[in-house]
CSV table of C-alpha atoms in Angstrom, one decimal:
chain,number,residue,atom,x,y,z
A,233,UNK,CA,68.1,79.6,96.8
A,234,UNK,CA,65.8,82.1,98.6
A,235,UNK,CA,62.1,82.2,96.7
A,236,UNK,CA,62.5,79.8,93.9
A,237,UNK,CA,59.8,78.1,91.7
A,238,UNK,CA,59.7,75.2,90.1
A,239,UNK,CA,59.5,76.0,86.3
A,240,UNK,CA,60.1,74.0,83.2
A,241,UNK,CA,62.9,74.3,80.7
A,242,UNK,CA,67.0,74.9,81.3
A,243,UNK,CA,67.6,76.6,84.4
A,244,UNK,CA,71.0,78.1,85.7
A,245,UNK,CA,71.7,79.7,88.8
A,246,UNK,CA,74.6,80.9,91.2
A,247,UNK,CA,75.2,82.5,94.4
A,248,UNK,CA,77.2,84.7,95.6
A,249,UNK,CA,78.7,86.8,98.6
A,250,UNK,CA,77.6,90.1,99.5
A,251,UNK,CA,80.9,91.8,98.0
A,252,UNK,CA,81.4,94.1,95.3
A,253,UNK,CA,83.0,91.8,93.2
A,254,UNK,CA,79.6,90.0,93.2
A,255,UNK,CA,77.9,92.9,90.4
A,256,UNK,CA,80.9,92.2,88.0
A,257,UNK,CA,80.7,88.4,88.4
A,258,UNK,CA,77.1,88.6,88.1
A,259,UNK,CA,77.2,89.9,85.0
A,260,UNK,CA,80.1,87.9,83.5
A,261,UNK,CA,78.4,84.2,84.2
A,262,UNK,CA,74.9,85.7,83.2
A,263,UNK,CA,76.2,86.5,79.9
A,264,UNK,CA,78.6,83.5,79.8
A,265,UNK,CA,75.0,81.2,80.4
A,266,UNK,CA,73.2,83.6,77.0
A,267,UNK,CA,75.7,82.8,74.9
A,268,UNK,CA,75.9,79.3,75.4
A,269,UNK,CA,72.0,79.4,75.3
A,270,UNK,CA,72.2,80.9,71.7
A,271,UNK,CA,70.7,84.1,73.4
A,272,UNK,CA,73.6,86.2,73.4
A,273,UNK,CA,71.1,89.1,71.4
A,274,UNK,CA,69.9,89.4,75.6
A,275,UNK,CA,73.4,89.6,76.6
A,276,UNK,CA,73.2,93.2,77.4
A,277,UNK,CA,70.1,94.2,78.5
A,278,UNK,CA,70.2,91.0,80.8
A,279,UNK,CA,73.2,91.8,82.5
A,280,UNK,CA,72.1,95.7,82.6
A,281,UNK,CA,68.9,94.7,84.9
A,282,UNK,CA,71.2,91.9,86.9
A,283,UNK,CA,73.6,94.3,87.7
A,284,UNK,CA,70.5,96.6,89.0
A,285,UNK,CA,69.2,94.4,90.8
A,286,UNK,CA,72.3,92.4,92.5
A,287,UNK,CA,73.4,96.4,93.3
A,288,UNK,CA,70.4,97.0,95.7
A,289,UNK,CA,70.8,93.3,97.4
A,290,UNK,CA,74.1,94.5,98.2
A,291,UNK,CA,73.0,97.9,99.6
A,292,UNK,CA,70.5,96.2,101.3
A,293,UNK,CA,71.1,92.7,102.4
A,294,UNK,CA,74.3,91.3,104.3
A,295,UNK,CA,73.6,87.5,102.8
A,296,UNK,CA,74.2,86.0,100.5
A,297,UNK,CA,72.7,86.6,96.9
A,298,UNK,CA,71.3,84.2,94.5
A,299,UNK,CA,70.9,84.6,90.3
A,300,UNK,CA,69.2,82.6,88.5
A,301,UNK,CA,68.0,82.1,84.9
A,302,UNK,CA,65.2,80.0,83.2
A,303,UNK,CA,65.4,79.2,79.7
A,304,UNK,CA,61.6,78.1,78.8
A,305,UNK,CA,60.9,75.0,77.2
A,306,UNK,CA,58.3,76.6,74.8
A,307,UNK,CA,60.6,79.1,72.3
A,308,UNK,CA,57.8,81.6,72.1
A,309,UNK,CA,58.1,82.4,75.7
A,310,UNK,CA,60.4,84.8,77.8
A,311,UNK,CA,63.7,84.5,79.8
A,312,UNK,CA,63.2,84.4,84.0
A,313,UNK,CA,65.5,86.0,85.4
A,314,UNK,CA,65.6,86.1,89.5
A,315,UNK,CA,67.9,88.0,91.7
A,316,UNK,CA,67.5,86.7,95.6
A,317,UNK,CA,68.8,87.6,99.2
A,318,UNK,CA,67.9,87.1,102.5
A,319,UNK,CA,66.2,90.5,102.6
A,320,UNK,CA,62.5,90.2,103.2
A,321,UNK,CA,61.6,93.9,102.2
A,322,UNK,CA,60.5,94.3,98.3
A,323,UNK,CA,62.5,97.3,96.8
A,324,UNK,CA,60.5,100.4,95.8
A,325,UNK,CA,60.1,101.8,92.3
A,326,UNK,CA,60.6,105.3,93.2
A,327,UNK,CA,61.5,108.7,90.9
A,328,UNK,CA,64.5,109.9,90.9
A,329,UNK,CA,65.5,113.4,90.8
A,330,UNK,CA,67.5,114.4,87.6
A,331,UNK,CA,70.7,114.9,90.1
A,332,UNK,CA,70.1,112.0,91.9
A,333,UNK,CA,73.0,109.4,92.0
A,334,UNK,CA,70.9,106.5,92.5
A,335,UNK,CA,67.0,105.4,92.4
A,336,UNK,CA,66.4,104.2,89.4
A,337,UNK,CA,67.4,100.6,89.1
A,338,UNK,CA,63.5,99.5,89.3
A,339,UNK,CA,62.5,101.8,87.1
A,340,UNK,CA,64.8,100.3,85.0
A,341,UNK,CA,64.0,97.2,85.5
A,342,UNK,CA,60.5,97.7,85.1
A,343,UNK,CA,60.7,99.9,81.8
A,344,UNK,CA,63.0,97.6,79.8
A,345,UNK,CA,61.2,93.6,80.9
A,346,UNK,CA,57.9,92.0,80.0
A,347,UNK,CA,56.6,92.0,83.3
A,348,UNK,CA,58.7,91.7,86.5
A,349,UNK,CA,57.6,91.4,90.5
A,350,UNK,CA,58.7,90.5,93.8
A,351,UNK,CA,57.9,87.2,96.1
A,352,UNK,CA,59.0,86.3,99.3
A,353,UNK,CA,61.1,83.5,100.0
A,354,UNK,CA,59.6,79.7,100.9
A,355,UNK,CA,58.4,80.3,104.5
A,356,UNK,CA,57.2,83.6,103.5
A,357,UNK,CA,59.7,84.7,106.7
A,358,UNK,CA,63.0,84.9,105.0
A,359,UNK,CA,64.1,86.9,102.1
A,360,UNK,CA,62.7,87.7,98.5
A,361,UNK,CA,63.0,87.6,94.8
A,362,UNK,CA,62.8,90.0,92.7
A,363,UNK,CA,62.1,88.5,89.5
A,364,UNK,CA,61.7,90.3,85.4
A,365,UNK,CA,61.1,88.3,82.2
A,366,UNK,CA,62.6,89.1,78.6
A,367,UNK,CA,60.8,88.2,75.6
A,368,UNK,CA,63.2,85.7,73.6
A,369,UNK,CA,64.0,86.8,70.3
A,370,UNK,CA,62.3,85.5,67.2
């Protein structure tokens, strides 16, 4: 996978084709993994920002696209989540006009996480991740 970390804890991840089909999947085996995490309360609002962000890499990116999620070890920290493709340019959090049909998946992403970010892959040549974390529930 393009731009992964070594972290600690349960970690699950999947790739997929640069197809439509690949936003519904997405979503499905993302809140398939919450569920049998025991963090199906994250169910929504992960699949909302995966489905964001797998929805630009497919506007963007003719590869291949990797998702990935880290459960931490620790239970007071936050879900990773990491969306990947072979696209080295970071996306843009840019405002959208009230008619606009499009624009604000960042801004999403970026109003509804902890903290998220971008990082280029490995070789700091080939593609990035654009990466958010959600506070687990207590």
């Amino acid at each position: 996978m393009i731009g992964v970390i070594d972290t600690e804890g349960d970690c699950a991840e999947w790739s997929f084709p640069a197809d439509p089909g690949a936003v519904r999947t997405a979503r499905a085996v993302v809140r398939e993994q919450l569920r049998a995490w025991g963090l199906a309360s994250l169910g929504d609002i992960t699949a909302l920002l995966v489905s964001e962000l797998v929805t630009n890499s497919l506007r963007h990116a003719s590869g291949p696209i990797g998702v990935r999620l880290v459960r931490p070890a620790d239970p007071v920290g936050a879900l990773l989540v990491e969306v990947s493709d072979p696209l080295p340019d970071p996306p843009r959090e840019r405002a959208a006009a009230l008619d606009d049909e499009g624009g604000r998946g960042i801004q999403l992403v970026a109003h509804s996480s902890r903290r998220w970010g971008t990082r280029q892959g490995r070789t700091g040549k080939t593609g990035k991740t654009v990466w958010f974390e959600l506070v687990l529930p207590g």
